GROMACS .gro file of C-alpha atoms in nm:
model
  388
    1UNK     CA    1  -3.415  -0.687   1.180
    2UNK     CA    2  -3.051  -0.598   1.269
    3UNK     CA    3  -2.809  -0.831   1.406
    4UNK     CA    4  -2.801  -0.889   1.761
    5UNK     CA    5  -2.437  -1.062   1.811
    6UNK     CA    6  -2.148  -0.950   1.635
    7UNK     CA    7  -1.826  -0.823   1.626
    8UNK     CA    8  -1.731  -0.447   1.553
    9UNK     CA    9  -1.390  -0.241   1.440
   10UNK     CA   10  -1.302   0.121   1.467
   11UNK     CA   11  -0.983   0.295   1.444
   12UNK     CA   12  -0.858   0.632   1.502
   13UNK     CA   13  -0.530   0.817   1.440
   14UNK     CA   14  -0.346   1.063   1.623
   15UNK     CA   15  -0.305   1.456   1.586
   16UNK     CA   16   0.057   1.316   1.433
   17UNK     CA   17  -0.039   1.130   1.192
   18UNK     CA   18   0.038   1.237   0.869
   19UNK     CA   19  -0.354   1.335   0.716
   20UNK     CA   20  -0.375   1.438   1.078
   21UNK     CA   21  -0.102   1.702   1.046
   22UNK     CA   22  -0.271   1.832   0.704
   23UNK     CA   23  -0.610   1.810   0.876
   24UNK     CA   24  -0.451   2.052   1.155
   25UNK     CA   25  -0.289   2.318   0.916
   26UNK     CA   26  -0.560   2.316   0.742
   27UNK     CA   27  -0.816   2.415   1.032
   28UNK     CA   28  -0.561   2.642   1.189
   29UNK     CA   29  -0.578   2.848   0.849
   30UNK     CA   30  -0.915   2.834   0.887
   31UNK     CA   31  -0.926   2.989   1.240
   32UNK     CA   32  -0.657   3.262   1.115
   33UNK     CA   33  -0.899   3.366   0.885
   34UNK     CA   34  -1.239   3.369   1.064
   35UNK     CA   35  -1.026   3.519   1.362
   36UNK     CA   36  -0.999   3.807   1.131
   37UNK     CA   37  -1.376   3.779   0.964
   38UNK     CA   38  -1.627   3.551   1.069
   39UNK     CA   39  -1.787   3.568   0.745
   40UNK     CA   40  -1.454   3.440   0.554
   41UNK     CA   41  -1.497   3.183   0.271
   42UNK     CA   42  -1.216   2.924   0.303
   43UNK     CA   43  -1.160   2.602   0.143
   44UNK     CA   44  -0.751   2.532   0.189
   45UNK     CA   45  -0.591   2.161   0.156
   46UNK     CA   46  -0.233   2.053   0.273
   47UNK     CA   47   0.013   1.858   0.166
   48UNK     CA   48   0.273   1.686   0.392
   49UNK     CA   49   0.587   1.445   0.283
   50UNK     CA   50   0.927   1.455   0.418
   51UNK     CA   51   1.034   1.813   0.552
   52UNK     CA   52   0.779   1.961   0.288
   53UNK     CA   53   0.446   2.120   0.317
   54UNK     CA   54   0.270   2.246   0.039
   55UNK     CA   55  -0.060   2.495   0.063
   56UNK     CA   56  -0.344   2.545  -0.170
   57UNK     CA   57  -0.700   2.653  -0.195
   58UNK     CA   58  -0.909   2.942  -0.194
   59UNK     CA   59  -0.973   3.264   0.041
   60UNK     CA   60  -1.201   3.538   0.053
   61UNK     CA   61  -1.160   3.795   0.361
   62UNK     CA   62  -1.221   4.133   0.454
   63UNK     CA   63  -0.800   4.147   0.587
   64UNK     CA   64  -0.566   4.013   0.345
   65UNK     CA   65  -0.354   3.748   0.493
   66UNK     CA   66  -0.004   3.694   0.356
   67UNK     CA   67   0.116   3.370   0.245
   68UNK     CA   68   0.447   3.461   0.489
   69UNK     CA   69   0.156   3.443   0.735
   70UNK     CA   70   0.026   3.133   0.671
   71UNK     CA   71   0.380   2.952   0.655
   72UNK     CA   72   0.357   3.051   0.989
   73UNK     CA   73   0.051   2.928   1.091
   74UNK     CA   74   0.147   2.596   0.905
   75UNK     CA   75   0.495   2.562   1.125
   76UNK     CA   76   0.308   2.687   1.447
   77UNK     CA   77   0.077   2.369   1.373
   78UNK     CA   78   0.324   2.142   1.352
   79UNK     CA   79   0.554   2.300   1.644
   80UNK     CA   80   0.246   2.205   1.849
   81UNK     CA   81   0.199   1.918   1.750
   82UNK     CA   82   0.550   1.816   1.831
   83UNK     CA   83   0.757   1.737   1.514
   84UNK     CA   84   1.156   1.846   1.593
   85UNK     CA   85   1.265   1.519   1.389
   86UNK     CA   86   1.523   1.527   1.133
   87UNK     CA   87   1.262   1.370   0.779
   88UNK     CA   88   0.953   1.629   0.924
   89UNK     CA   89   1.084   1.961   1.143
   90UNK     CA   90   0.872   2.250   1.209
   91UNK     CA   91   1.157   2.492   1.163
   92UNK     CA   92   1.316   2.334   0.865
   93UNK     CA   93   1.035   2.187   0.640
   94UNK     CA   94   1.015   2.417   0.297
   95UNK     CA   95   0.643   2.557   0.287
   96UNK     CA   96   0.522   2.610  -0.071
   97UNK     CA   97   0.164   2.798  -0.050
   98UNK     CA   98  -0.059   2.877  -0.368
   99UNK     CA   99  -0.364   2.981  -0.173
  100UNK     CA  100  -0.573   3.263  -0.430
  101UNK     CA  101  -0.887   3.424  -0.419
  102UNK     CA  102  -1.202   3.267  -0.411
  103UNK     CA  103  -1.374   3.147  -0.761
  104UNK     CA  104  -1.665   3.429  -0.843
  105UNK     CA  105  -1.892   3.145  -0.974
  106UNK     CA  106  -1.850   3.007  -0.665
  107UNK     CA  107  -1.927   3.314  -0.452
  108UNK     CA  108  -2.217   3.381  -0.652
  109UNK     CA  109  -2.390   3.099  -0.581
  110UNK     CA  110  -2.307   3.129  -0.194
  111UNK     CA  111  -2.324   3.466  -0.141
  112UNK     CA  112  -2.689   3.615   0.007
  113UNK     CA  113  -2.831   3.924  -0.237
  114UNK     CA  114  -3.178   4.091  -0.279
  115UNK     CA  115  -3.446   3.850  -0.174
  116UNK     CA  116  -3.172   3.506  -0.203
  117UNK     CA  117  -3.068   3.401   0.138
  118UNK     CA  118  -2.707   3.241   0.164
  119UNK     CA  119  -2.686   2.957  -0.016
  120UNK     CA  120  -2.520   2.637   0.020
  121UNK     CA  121  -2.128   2.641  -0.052
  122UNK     CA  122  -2.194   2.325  -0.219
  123UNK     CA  123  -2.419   2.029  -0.345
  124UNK     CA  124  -2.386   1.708  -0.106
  125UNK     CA  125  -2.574   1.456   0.155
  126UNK     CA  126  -2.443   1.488   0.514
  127UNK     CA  127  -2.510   1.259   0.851
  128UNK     CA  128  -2.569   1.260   1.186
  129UNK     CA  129  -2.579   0.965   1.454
  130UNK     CA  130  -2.592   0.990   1.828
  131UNK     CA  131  -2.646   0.609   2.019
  132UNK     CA  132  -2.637   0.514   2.372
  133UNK     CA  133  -2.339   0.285   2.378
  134UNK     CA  134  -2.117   0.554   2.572
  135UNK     CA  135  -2.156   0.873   2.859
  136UNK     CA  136  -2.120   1.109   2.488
  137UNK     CA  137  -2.367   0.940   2.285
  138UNK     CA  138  -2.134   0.811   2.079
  139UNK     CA  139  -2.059   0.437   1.923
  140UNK     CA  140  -1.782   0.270   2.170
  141UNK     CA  141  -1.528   0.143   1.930
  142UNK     CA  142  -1.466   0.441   1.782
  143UNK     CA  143  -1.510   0.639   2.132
  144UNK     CA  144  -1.260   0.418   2.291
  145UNK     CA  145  -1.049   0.436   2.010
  146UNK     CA  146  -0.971   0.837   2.073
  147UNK     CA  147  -0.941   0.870   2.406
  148UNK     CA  148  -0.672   0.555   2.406
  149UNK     CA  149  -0.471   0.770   2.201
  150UNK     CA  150  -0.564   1.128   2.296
  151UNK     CA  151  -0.437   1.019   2.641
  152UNK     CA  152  -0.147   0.913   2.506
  153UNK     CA  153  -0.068   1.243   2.352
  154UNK     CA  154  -0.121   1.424   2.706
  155UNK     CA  155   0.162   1.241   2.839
  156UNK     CA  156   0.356   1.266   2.550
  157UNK     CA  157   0.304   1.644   2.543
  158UNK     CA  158   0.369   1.633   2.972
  159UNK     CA  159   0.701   1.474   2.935
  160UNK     CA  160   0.547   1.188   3.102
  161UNK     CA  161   0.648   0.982   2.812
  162UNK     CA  162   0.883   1.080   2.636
  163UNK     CA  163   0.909   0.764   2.459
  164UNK     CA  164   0.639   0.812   2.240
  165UNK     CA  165   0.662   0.994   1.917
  166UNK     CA  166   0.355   1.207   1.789
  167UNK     CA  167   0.233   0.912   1.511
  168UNK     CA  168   0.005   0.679   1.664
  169UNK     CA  169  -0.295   0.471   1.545
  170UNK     CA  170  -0.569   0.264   1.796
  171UNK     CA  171  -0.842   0.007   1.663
  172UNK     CA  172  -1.088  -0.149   1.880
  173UNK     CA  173  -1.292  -0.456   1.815
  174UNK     CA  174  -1.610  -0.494   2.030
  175UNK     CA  175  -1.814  -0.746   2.086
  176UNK     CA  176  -2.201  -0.714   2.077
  177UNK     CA  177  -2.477  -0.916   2.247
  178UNK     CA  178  -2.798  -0.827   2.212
  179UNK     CA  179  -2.737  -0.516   2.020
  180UNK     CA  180  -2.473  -0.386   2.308
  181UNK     CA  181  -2.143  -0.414   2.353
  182UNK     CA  182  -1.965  -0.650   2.644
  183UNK     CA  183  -1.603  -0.672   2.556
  184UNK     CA  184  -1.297  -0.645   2.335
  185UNK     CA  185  -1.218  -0.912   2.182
  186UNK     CA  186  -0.835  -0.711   2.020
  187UNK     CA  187  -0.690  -0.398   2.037
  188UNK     CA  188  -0.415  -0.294   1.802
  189UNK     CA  189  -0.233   0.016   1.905
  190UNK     CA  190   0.055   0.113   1.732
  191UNK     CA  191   0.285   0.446   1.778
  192UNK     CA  192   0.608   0.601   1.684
  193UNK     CA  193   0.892   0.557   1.933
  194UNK     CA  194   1.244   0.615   2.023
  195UNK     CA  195   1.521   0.426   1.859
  196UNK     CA  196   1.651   0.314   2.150
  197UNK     CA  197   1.304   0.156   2.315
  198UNK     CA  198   1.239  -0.170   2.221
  199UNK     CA  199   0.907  -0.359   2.106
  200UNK     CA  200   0.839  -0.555   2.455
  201UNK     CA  201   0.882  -0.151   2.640
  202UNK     CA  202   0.656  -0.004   2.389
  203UNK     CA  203   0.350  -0.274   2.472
  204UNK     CA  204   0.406  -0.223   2.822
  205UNK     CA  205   0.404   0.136   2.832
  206UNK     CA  206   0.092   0.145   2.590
  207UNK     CA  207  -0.082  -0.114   2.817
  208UNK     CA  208  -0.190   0.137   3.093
  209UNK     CA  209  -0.376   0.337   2.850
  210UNK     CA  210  -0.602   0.091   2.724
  211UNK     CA  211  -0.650  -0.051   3.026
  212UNK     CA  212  -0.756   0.313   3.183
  213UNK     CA  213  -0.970   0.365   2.874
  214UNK     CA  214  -1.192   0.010   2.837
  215UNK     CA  215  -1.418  -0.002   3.110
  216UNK     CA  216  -1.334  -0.320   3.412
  217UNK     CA  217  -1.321  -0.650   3.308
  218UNK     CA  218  -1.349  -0.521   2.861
  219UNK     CA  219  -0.975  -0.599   2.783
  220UNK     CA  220  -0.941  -0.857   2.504
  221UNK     CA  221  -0.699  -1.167   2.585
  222UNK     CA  222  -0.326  -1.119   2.562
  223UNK     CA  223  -0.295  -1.267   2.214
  224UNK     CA  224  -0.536  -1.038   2.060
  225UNK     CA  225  -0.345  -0.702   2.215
  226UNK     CA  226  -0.098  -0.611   1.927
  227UNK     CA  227   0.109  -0.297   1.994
  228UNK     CA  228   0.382  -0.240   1.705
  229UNK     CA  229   0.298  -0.537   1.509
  230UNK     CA  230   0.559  -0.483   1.227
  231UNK     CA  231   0.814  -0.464   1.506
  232UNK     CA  232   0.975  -0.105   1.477
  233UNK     CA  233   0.800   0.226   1.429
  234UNK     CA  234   1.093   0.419   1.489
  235UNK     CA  235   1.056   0.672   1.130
  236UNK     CA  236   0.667   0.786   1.125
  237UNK     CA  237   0.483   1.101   1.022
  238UNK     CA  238   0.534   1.317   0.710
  239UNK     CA  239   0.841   1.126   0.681
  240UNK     CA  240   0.716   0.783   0.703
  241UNK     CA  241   0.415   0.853   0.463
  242UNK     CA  242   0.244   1.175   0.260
  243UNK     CA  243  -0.016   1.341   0.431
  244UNK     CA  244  -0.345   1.484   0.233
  245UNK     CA  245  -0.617   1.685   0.440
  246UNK     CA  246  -0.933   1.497   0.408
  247UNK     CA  247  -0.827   1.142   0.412
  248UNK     CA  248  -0.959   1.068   0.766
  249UNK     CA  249  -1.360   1.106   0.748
  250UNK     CA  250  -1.487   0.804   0.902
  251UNK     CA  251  -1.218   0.890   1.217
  252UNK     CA  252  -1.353   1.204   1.204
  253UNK     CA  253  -1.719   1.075   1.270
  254UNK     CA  254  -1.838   0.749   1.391
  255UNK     CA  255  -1.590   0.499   1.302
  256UNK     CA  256  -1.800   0.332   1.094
  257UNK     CA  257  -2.080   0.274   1.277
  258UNK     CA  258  -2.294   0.518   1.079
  259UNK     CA  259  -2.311   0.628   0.716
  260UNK     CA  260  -2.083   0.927   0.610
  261UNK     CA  261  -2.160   1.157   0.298
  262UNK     CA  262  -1.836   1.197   0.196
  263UNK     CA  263  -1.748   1.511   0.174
  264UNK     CA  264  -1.422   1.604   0.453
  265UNK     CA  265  -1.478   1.862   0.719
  266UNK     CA  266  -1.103   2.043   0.765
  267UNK     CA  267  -0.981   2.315   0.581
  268UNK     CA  268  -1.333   2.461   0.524
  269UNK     CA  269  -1.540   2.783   0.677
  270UNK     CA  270  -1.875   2.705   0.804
  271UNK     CA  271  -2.113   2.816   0.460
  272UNK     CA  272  -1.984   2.450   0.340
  273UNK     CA  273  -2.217   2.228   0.438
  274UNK     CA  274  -1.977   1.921   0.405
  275UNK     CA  275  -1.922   2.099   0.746
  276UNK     CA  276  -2.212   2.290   0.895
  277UNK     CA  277  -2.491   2.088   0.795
  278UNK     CA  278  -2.245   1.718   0.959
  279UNK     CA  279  -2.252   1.965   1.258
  280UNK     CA  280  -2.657   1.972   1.273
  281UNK     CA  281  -2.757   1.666   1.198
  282UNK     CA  282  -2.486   1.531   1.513
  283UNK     CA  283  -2.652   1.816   1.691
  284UNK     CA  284  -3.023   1.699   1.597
  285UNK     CA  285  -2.929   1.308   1.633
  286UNK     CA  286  -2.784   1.333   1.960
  287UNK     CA  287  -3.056   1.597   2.075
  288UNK     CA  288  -3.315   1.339   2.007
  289UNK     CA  289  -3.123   1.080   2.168
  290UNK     CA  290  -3.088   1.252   2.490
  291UNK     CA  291  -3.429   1.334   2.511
  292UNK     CA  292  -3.523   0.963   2.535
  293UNK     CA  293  -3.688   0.955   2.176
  294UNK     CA  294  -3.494   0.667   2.073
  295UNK     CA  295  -3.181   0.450   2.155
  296UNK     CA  296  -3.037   0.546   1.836
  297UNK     CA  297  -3.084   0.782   1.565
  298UNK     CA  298  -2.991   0.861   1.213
  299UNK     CA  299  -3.000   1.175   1.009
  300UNK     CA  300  -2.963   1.294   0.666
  301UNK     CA  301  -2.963   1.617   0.521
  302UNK     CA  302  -2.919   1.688   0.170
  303UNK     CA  303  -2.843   2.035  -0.009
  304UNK     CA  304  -2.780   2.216  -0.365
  305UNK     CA  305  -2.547   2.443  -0.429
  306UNK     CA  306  -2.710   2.784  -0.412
  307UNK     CA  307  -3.009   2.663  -0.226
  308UNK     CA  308  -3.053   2.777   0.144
  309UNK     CA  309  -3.305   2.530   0.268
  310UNK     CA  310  -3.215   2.151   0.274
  311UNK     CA  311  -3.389   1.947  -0.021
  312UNK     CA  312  -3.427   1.672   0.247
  313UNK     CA  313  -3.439   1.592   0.602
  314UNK     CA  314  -3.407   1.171   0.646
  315UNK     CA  315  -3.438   1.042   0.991
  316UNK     CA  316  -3.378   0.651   1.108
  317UNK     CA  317  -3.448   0.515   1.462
  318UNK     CA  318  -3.336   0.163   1.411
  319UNK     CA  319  -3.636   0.016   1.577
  320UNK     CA  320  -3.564   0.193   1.874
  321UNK     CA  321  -3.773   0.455   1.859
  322UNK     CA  322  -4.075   0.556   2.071
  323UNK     CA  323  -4.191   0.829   1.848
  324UNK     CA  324  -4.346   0.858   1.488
  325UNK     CA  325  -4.026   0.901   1.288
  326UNK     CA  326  -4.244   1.148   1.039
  327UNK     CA  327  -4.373   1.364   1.307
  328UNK     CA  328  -4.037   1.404   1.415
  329UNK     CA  329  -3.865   1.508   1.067
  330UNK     CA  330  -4.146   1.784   1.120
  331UNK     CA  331  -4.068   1.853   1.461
  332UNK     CA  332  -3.668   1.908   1.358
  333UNK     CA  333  -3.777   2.119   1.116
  334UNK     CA  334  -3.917   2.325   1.308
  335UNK     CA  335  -3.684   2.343   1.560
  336UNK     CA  336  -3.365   2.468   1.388
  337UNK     CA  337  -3.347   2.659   1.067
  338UNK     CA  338  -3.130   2.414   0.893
  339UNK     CA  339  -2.972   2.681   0.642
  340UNK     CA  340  -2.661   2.726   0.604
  341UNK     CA  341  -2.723   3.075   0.770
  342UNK     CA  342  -2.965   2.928   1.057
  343UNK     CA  343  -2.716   2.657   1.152
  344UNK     CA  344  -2.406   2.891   1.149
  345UNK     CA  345  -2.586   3.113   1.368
  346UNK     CA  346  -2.757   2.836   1.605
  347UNK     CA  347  -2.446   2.665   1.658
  348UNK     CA  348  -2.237   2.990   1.651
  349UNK     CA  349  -1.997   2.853   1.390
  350UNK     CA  350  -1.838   3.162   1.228
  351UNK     CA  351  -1.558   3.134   1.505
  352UNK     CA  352  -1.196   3.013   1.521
  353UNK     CA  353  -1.242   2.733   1.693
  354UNK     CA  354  -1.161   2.408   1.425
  355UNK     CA  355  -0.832   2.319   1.510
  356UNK     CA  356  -0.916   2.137   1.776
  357UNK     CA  357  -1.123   1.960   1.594
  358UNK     CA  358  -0.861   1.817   1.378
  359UNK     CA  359  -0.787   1.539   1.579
  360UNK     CA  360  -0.912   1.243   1.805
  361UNK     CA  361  -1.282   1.320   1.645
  362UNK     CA  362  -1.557   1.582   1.568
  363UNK     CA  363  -1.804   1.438   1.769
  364UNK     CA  364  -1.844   1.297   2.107
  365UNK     CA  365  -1.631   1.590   2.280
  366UNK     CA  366  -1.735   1.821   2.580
  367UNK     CA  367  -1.831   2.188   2.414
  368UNK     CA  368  -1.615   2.451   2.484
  369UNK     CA  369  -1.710   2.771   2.715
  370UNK     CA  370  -1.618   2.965   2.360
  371UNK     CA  371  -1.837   2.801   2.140
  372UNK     CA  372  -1.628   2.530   2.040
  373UNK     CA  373  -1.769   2.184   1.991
  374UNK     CA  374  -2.106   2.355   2.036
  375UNK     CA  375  -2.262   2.088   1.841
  376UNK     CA  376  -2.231   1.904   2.136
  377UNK     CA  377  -2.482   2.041   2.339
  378UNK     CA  378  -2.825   1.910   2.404
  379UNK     CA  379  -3.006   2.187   2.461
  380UNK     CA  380  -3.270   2.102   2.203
  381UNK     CA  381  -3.369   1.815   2.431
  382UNK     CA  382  -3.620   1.936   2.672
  383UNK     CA  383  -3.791   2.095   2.356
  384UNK     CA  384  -3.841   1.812   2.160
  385UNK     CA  385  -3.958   1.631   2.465
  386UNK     CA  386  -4.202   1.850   2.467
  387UNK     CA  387  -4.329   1.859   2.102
  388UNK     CA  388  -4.446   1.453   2.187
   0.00000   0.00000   0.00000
């Protein structure tokens, strides 16, 4: 029986902070390639530390792509994101890049020939969770979490305030009763500034964002808001700390509300799994969800390298459910190809559009008119209504 009172803690990090920045090159080479073939094979990680940035990884494409061209990719990244600072510079940061061609074990294993379908790009367990706690079907701490500092970022970006530097982290602590949350009981926001703004500004210029973000009558008590806790937070980024793509999965999903597989998502092209397969089961979790088949739901795929079809489809409704949860591992089976070739082409994934996916969350987003974030949809819904 799960709890029904308790407290819960998610956190998420801005599109400046330092992982963040790697996470962002990383899926902007991605889109550079796919941009140029959708059926490039990508797998490239970043390094960030002060005023360096340092590529590797592996590429297979139909164009070839000079490394002069992804230094520029990597510096149009960070341009965007906003680093002009004097430790982390878009314009002045040395770029190292040792991407090479893709392993041929690897490929062989992926790669679809005579009767053998694409396989997966690699061995691995991926999940899916969708819940009713927010309008996206997402958990609320981590949901909150975000948008506190995504709309931060917009009026960074707007000039609205300029006081804020592009490093930023947000936790939320919820309280639960009966299984749904009520309240915060803390928030801890805490983002690079100016040198010349001091702690008491910062709090008060972060205050209007939380408060715009927790619904009426959620904000913790004064003591529990912490905003710059250390004090200063004047030297952040790159600069501050190294950055390593991949370092950010449980921001990237649910916040810890739901298991994670472990594999990262950025850097890679859709035949990875880590990816693709994350992308279905959110797409089949949230699907059932919004069709009113339970409060909450839980997926879990598992694949081989090599192997097209999954070796397992898992699926927990937390009590919540008002369906056989058998039946309806059949019924999901049926109602996607879960391939890596079926879910590319259901969710239309052989596309540039991950870098905006790099930050403030994979899931719980509004899909874009180009395909982006089409995991998102719920177009499955009406279908699966029907199968009970």
């Amino acid at each position: 029986m799960a709890r029904a009172n308790y407290l819960f803690t998610s956190e998420s990090v801005s599109e400046g902070h330092p992982d963040k920045v790697c996470d962002r090159i990383s899926d902007t080479i991605v889109d550079t390639y796919l941009a140029a073939d959708p059926f490039a094979r990508v797998a490239v990680e970043t390094l960030t530390t002060t005023n360096r940035i340092v590529l590797a990884g592996e590429v297979r494409c139909a164009e070839e792509i000079s490394h002069g061209k992804l230094e520029e990719v990597a510096r149009a990244a960070v341009k965007d994101i906003g680093y002009e600072q004097e430790g982390f510079h878009w314009a002045n940061a040395e770029v190292d890049v040792y991407v090479h061609g893709q392993s041929q074990h690897i490929a062989m294993g992926v790669d679809a020939s005579g009767n053998k379908d694409e396989g997966a790009g690699d061995q691995g367990i991926m999940f899916g969770y969708a819940c009713r706690e927010t309008e996206e079907l997402m958990p609320a701490p981590i949901q909150f979490s975000h948008q506190i500092l995504k709309t931060m970022a917009k009026a960074r970006h707007s000039g609205a305030r300029p006081e804020f530097g592009p490093d930023a982290k947000a936790q939320v602590t919820l309280r639960y009763e009966n299984g749904k949350p009520v309240g915060a009981t803390s928030v801890v926001v805490s983002t690079q500034h100016s040198e010349d703004v001091e702690q008491a500004t910062v709090r008060e210029l972060v205050r209007p964002f939380v408060l715009d973000v927790l619904p009426e009558g959620w904000m913790c008590d004064e003591a529990e808001f912490y905003v710059n806790p250390t004090g200063k937070f004047v030297i952040g980024g790159p600069d501050g700390d190294a950055g390593l793509t991949g370092r950010k999965i449980i921001v990237d999903t649910y916040g810890g509300a739901a298991p994670h597989g472990g594999g990262a998502f950025s850097g890679k092209d859709p035949t990875k799994v880590d990816r693709s397969a994350a992308y279905a089961c959110r797409y089949l979790a949230k699907n059932v969800v919004a069709a009113d088949l339970a409060d909450r739901c839980t997926i879990q795929l598992a694949y081989a390298i090599g192997v097209s079809k999954p070796l397992a489809l898992f699926i927990d409704l937390h009590e919540t459910g008002r369906v056989d949860e058998a039946k309806l591992e059949n019924v999901l089976m049926q109602s996607m190809d879960l391939s890596p070739r079926g879910i590319r082409e259901h969710l239309g994934l052989s596309r540039p559009i991950y870098a905006r996916t790099a930050a403030y969350g994979h899931f719980g987003r509004t899909p874009d008119e180009d395909g982006g974030f089409s995991w998102e949809r719920i177009d499955l819904a009406d279908q699966l209504k029907s199968a009970f």
